[in-house]
Each structure stands twice: as C-alpha cells, then as structure tokens.
JSON list of C-alpha atoms in Angstrom, two decimals:
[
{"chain": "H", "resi": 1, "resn": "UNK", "atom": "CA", "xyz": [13.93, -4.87, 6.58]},
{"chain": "H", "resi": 2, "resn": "UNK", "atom": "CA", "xyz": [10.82, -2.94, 7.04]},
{"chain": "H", "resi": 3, "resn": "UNK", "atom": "CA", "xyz": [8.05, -6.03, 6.81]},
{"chain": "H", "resi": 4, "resn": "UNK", "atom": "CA", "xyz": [5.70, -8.20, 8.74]},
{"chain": "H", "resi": 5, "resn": "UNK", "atom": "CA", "xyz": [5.77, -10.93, 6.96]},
{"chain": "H", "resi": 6, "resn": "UNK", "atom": "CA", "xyz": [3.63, -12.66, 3.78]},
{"chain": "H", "resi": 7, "resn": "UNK", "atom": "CA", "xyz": [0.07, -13.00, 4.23]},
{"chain": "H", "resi": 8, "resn": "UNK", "atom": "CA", "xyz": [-3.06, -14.89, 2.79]},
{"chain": "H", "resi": 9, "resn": "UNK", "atom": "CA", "xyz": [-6.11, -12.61, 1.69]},
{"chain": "H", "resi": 10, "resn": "UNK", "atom": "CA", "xyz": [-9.01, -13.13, -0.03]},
{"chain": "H", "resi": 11, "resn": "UNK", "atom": "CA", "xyz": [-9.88, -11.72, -3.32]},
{"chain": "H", "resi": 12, "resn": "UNK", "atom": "CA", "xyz": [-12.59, -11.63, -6.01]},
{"chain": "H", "resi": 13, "resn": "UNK", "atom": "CA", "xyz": [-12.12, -12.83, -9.32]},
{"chain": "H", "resi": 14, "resn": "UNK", "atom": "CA", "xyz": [-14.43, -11.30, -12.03]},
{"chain": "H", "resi": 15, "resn": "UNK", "atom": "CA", "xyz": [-16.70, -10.03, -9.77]},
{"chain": "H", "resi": 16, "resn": "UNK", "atom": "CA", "xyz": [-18.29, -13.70, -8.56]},
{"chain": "H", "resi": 17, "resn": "UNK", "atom": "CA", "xyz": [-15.30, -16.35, -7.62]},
{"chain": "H", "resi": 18, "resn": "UNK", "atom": "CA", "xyz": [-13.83, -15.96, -4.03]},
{"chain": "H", "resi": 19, "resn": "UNK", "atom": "CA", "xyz": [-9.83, -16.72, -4.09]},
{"chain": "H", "resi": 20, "resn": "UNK", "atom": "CA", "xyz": [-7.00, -16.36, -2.24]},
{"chain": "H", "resi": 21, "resn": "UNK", "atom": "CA", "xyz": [-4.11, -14.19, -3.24]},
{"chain": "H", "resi": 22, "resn": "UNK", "atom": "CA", "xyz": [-0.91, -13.48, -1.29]},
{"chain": "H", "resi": 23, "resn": "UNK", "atom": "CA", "xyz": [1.18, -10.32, -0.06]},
{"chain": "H", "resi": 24, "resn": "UNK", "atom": "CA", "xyz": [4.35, -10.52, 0.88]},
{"chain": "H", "resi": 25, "resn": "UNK", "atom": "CA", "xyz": [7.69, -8.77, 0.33]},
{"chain": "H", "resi": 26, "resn": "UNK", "atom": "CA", "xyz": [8.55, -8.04, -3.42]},
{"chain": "H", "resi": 27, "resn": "UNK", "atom": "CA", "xyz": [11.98, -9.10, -5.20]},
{"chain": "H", "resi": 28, "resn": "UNK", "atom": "CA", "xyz": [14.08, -7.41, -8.22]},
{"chain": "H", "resi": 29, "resn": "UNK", "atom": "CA", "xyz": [12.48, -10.35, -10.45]},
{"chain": "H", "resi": 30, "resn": "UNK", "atom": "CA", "xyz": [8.98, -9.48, -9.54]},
{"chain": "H", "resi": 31, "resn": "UNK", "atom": "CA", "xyz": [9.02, -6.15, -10.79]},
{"chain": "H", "resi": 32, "resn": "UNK", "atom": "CA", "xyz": [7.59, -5.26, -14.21]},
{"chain": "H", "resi": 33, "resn": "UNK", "atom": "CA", "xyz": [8.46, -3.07, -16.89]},
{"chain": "H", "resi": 34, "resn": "UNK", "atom": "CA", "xyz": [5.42, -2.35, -18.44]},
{"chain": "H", "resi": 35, "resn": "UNK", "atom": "CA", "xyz": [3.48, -0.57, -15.85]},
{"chain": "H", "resi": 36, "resn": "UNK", "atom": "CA", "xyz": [3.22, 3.29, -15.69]},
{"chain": "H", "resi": 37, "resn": "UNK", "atom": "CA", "xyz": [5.46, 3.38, -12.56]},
{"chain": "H", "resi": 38, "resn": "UNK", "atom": "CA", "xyz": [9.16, 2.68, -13.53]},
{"chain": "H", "resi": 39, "resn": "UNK", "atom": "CA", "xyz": [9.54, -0.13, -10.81]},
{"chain": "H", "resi": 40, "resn": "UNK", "atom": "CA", "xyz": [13.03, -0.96, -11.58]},
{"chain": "H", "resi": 41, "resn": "UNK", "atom": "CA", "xyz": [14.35, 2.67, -11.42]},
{"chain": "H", "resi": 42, "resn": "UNK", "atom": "CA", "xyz": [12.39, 2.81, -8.00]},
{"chain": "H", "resi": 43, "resn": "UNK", "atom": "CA", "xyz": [13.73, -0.44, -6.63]},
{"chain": "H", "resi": 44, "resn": "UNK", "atom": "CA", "xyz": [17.34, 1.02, -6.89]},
{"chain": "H", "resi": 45, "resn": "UNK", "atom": "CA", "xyz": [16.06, 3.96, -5.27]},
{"chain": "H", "resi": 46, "resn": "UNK", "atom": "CA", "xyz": [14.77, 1.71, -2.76]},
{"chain": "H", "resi": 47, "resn": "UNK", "atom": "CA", "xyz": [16.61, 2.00, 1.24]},
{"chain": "H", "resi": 48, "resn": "UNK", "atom": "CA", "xyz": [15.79, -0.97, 2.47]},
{"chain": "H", "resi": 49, "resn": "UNK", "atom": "CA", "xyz": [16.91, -0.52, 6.14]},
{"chain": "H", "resi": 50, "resn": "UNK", "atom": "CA", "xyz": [13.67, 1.93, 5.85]},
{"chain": "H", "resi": 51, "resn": "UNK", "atom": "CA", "xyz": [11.67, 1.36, 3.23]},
{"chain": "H", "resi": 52, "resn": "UNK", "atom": "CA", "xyz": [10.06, -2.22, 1.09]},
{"chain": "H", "resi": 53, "resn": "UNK", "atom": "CA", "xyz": [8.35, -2.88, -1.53]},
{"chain": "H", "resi": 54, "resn": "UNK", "atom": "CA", "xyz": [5.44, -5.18, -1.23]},
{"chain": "H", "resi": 55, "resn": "UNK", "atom": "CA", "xyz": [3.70, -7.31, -4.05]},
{"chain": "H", "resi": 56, "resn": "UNK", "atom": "CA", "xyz": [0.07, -9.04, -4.29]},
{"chain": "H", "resi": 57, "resn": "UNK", "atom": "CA", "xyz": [0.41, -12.17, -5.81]},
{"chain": "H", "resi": 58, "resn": "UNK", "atom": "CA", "xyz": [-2.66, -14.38, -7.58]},
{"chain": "H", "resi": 59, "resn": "UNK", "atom": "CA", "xyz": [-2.09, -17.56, -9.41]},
{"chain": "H", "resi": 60, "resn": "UNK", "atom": "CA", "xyz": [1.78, -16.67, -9.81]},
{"chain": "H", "resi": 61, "resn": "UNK", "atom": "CA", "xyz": [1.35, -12.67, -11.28]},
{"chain": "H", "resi": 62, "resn": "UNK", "atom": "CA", "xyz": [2.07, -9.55, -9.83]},
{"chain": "H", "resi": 63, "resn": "UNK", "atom": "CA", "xyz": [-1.28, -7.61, -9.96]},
{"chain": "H", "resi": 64, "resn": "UNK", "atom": "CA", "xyz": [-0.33, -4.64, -7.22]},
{"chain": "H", "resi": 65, "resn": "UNK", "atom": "CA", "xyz": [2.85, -3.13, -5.69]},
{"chain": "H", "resi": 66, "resn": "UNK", "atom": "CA", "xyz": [3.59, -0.44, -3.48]},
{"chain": "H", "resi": 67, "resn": "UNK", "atom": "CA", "xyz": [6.55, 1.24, -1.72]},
{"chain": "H", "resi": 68, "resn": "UNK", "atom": "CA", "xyz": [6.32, 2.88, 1.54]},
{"chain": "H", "resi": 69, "resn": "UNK", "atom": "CA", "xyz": [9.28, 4.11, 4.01]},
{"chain": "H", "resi": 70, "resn": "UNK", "atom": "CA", "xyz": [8.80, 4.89, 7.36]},
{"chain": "H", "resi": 71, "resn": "UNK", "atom": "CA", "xyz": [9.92, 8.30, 9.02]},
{"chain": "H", "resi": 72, "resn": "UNK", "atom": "CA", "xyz": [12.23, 9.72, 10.20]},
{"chain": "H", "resi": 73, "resn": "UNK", "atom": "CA", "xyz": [14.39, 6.52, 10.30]},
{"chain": "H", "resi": 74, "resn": "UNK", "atom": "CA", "xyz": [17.40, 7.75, 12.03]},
{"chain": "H", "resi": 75, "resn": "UNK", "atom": "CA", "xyz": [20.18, 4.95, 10.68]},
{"chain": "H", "resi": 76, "resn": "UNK", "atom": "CA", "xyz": [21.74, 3.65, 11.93]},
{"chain": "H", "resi": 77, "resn": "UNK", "atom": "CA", "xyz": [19.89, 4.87, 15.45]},
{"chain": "H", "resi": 78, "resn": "UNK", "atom": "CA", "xyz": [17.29, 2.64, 16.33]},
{"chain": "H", "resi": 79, "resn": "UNK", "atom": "CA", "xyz": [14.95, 5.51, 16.79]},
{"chain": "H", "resi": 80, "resn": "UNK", "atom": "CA", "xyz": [11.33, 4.56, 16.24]},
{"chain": "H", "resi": 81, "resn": "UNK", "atom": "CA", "xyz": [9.98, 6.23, 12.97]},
{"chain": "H", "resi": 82, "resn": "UNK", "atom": "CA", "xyz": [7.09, 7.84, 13.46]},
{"chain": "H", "resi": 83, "resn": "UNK", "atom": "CA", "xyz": [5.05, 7.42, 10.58]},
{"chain": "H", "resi": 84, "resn": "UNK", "atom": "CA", "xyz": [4.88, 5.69, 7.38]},
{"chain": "H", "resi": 85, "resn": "UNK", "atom": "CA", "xyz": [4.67, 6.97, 3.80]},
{"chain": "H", "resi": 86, "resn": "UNK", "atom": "CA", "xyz": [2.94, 5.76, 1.17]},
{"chain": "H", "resi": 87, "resn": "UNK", "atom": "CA", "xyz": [5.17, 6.44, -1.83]},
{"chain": "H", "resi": 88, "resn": "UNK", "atom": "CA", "xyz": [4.26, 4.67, -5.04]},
{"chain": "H", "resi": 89, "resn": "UNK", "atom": "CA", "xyz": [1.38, 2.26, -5.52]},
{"chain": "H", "resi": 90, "resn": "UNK", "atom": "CA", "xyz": [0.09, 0.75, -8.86]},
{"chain": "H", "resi": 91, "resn": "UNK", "atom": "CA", "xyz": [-2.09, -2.20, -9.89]},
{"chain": "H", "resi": 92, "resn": "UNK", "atom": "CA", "xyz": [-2.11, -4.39, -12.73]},
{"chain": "H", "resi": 93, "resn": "UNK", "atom": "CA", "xyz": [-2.76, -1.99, -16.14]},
{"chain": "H", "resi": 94, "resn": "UNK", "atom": "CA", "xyz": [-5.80, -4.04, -16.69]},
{"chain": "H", "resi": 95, "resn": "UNK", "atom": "CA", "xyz": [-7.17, -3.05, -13.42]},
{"chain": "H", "resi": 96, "resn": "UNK", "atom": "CA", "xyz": [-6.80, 0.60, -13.07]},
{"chain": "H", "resi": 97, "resn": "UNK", "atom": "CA", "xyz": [-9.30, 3.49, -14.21]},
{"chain": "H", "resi": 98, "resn": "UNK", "atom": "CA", "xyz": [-12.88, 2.67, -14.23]},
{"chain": "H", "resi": 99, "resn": "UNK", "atom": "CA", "xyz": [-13.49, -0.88, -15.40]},
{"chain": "H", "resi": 100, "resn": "UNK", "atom": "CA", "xyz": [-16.79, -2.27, -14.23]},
{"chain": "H", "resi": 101, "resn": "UNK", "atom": "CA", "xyz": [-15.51, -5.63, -13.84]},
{"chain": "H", "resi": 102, "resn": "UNK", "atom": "CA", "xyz": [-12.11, -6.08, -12.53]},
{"chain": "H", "resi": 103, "resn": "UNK", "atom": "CA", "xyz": [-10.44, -8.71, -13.32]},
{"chain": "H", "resi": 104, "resn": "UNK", "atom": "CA", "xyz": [-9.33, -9.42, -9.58]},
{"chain": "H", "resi": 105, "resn": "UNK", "atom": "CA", "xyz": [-10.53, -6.65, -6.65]},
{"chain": "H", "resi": 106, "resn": "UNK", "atom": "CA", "xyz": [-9.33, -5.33, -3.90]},
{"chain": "H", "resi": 107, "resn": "UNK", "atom": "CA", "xyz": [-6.09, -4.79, -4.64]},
{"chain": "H", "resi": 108, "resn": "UNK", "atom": "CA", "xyz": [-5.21, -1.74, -3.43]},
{"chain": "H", "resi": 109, "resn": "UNK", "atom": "CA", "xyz": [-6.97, -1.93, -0.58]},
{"chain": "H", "resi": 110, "resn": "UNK", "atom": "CA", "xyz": [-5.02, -5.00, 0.82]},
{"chain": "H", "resi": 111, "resn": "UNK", "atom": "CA", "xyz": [-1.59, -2.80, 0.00]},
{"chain": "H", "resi": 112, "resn": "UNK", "atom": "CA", "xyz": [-3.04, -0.14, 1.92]},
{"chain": "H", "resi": 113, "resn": "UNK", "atom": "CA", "xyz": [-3.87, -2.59, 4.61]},
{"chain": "H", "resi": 114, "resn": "UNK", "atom": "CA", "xyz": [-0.31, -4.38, 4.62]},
{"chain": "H", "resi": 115, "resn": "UNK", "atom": "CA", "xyz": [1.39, -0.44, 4.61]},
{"chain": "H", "resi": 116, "resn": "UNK", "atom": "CA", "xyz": [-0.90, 0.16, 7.98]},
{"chain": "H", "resi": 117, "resn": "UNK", "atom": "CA", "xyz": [-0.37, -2.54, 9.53]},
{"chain": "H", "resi": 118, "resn": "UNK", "atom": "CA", "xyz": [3.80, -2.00, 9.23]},
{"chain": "H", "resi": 119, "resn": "UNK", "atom": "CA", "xyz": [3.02, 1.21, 10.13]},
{"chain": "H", "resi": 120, "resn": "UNK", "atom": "CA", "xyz": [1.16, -0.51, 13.17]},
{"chain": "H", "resi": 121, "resn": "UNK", "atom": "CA", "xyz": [4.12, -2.53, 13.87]},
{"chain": "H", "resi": 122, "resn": "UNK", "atom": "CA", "xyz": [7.08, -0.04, 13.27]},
{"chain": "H", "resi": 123, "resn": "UNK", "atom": "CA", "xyz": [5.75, 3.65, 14.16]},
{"chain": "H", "resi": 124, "resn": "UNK", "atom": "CA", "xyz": [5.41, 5.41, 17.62]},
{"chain": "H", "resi": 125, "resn": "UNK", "atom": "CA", "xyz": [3.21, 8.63, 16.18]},
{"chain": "H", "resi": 126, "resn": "UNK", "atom": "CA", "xyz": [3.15, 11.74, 17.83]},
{"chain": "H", "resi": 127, "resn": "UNK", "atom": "CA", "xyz": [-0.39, 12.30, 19.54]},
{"chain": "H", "resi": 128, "resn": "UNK", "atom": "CA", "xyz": [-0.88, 14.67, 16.82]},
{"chain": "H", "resi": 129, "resn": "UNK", "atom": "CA", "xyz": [1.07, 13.30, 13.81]},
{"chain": "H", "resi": 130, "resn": "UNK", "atom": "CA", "xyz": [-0.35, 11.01, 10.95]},
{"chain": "H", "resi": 131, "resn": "UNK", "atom": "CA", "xyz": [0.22, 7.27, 11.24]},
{"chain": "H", "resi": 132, "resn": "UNK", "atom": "CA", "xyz": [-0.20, 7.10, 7.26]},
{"chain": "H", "resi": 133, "resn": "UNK", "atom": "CA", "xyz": [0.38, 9.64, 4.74]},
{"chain": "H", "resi": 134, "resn": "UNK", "atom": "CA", "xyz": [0.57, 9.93, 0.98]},
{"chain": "H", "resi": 135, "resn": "UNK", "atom": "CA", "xyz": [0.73, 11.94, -2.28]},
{"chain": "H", "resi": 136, "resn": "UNK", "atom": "CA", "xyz": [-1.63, 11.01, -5.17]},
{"chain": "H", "resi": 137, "resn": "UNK", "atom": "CA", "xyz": [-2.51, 12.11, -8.35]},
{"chain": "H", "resi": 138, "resn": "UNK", "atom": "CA", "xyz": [-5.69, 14.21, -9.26]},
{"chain": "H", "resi": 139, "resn": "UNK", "atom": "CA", "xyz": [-7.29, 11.30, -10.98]},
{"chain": "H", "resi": 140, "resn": "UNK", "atom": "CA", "xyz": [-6.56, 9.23, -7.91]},
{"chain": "H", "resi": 141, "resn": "UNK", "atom": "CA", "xyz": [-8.29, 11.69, -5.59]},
{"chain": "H", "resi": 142, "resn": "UNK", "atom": "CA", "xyz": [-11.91, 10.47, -5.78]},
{"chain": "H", "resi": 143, "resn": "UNK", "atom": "CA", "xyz": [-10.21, 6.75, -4.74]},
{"chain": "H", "resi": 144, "resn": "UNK", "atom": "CA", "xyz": [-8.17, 7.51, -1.56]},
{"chain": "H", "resi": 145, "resn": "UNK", "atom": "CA", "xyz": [-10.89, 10.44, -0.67]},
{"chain": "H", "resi": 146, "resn": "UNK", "atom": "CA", "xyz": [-14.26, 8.07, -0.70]},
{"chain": "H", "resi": 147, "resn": "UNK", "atom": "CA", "xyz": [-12.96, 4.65, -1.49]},
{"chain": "H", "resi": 148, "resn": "UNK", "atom": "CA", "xyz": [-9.98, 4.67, 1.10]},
{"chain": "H", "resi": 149, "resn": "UNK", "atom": "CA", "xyz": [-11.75, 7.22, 3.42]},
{"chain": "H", "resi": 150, "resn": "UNK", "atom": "CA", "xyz": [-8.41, 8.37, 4.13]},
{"chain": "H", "resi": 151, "resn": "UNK", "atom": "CA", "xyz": [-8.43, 12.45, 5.15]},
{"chain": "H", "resi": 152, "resn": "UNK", "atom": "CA", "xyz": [-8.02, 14.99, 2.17]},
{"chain": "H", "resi": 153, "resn": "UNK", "atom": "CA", "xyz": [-5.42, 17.67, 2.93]},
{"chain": "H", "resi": 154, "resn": "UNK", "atom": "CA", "xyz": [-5.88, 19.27, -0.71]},
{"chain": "H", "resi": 155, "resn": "UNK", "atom": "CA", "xyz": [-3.26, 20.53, -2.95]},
{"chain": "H", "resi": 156, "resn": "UNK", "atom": "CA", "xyz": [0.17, 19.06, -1.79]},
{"chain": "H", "resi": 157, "resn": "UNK", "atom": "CA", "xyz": [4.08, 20.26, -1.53]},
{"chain": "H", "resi": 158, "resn": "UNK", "atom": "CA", "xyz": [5.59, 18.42, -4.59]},
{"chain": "H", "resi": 159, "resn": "UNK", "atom": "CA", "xyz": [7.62, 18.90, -7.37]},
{"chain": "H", "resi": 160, "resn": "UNK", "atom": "CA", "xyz": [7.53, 21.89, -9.95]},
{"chain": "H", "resi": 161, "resn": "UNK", "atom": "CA", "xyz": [4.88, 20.90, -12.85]},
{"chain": "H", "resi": 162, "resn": "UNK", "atom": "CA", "xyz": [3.33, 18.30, -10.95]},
{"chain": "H", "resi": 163, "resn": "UNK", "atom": "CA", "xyz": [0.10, 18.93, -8.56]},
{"chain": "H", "resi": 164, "resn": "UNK", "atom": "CA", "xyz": [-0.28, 16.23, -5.51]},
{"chain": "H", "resi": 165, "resn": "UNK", "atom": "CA", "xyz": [-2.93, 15.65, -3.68]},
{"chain": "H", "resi": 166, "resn": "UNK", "atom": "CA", "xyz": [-1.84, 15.11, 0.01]},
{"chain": "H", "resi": 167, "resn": "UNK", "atom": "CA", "xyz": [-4.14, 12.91, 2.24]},
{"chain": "H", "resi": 168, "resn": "UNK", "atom": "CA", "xyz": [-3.32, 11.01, 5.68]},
{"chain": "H", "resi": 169, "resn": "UNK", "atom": "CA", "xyz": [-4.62, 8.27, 8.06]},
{"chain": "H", "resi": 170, "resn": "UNK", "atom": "CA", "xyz": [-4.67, 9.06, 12.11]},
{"chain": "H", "resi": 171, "resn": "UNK", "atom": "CA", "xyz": [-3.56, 6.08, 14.40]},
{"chain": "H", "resi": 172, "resn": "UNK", "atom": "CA", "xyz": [-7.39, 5.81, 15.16]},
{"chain": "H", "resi": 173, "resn": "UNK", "atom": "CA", "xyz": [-8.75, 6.06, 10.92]},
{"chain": "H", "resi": 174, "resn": "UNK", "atom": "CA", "xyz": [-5.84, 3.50, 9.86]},
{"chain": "H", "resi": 175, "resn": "UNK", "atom": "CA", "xyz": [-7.25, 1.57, 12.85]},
{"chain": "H", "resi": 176, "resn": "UNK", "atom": "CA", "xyz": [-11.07, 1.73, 11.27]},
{"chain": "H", "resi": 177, "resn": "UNK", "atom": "CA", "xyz": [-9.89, 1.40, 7.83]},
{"chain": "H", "resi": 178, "resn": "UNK", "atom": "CA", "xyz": [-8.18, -2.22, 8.90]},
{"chain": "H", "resi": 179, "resn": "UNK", "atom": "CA", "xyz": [-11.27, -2.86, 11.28]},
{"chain": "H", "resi": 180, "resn": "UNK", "atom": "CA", "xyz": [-13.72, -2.63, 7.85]},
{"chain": "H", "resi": 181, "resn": "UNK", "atom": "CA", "xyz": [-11.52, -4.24, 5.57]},
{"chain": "H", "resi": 182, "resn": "UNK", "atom": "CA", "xyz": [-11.03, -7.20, 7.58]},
{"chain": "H", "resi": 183, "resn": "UNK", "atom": "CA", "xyz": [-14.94, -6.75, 8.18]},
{"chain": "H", "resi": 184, "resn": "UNK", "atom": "CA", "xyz": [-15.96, -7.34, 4.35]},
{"chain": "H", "resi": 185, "resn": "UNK", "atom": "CA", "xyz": [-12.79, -9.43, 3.36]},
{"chain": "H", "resi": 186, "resn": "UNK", "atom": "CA", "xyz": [-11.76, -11.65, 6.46]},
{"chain": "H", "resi": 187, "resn": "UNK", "atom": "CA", "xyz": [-8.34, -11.74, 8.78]},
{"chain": "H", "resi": 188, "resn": "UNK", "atom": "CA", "xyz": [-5.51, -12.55, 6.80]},
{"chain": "H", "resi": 189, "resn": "UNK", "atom": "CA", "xyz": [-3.99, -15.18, 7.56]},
{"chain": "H", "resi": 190, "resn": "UNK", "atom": "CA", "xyz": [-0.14, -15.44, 7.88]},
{"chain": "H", "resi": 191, "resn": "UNK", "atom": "CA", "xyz": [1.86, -17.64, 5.20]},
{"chain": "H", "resi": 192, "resn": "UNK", "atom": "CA", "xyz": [4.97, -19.40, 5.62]}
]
C-alpha cells in the first residue's frame, strides 16, 4: 500500500481555535455519498498496490479526501515510480468555494502535503520530470495557481467536453511547499 503512515496536524477551527486533526489512510466506511466526487465509484476504481486514498479526520468526520497513484508503477516489478498524481481531491461541501470563515482550514493543504511527502518517500523523478502533478478544474485554478503555488501548465489533455487545467510540483517546489506549510502550521507529528 502506497502510505506513510497517519499523522497529527494542526488545524483552525472558525478562524480563532487551534486543534488537532488527523490524516491517515481512508477506508470503504469513511467515504461519503454526498459530496460532488462519487467516492464510492472511485474507491472501486481504486489499485491499491499503486494508488490510496487518504482522509483528514477532526472530531470523528471526514472533512477532506484525496486519491493519488504514483507512476509508472510497473506491478508487479518493483520499479520505483517516478512521480505521483494527484487525482481527485475534495473537502467537506461546507468548506469549498469562497466562504470567509471556514469552518475548519487548511484542509487541502495538509492533503497536498501528505500526497508530497509519499511522493517524497516512493518516487525517484527524472532530473527533469515533475515530482507532483495534477488536473483541476477552471474554478480550482486560482487555488492550486496562488494558494498552492504549484506551476500552471494551462489548458490540459483530458477528456472530450471537459477542460483541465494541468499544473505540477518539481522535487525542489514540493520541497518549499512542505518547508512553508510546516513553517505556518508546525511538523506533524506521527500517530499510532
């Protein structure tokens, strides 16, 4: 399985109470069926020799999940991928779009962070290849562009009818990205 473990991060609740949420590795029961993503559908499309699925967790409810894979996994070669993709990540309804407040904050950021740091722990990248790369959205463009501060590769291979936005992390930007997240939220610390 394609994991480093569960870990302890902090979080903000509405905006003022510091807390402390947990990633780790998600499960069939975790998944919900009320989100825009169809989780369930995506968990049986799940490879698990290459791929995970990874849930935050505060005070016992899912409020982020994302998929990632790493490639090219050559199974059942233990070939070391070379990168990892970002395939489907969502937050809690109540936290997506532009809310002023959010409820709880950073989600997204800490899945980011626990998809590098596999990627960290699983990838040998070419000098020139991408440690990180995903597909997003045009709505979610101004967020991985500026928030993220991942690289913008502009208008994406995908499929027919729907435009993707491509964007990708270098060995040394994934490196940063961890570097000021840890900066303004603290090490995470590992849970058993």
């Amino acid at each position: 399985m394609t994991t480093i473990g569960s870990y302890q991060v902090k979080v903000l609740i509405e905006s003022s109470i510091e807390e402390i949420a947990v990633i780790s590795p998600a499960t069939i029961d975790d998944l919900p069926t009320n989100w825009s993503c169809d989780w369930l559908n995506i968990w049986n499309g799940t490879a698990f020799y290459c791929e995970n699925i990874v849930k935050i967790v505060y005070n016992n409810q899912v409020w982020g999940l994302v998929k990632y894979g790493l490639y090219p996994y050559f199974y059942p070669e233990l070939a070391p991928p070379i990168y990892l993709e970002i395939n489907n990540i969502e937050v809690h309804p109540t936290s997506q779009g532009d809310v002023t407040v959010r409820f709880i904050e950073p989600i997204g950021k800490w899945l980011i962070w626990y998809a590098i740091k596999v990627a960290f722990e699983f990838c040998k990248p070419k000098t020139e290849s991408p440690l990180v790369i995903l597909d997003a959205l045009d709505k979610a463009v101004p967020y991985y562009r500026d928030k993220i501060q991942m690289e913008y590769l502009g208008l994406s291979r995908s499929t027919p009818g729907e435009d993707l936005y491509g964007f990708r992390f270098s060995r040394t930007a994934a490196a940063e990205f961890c570097q000021r997240h840890e900066t303004r939220w603290g090490k995470p610390k590992l849970y058993e």
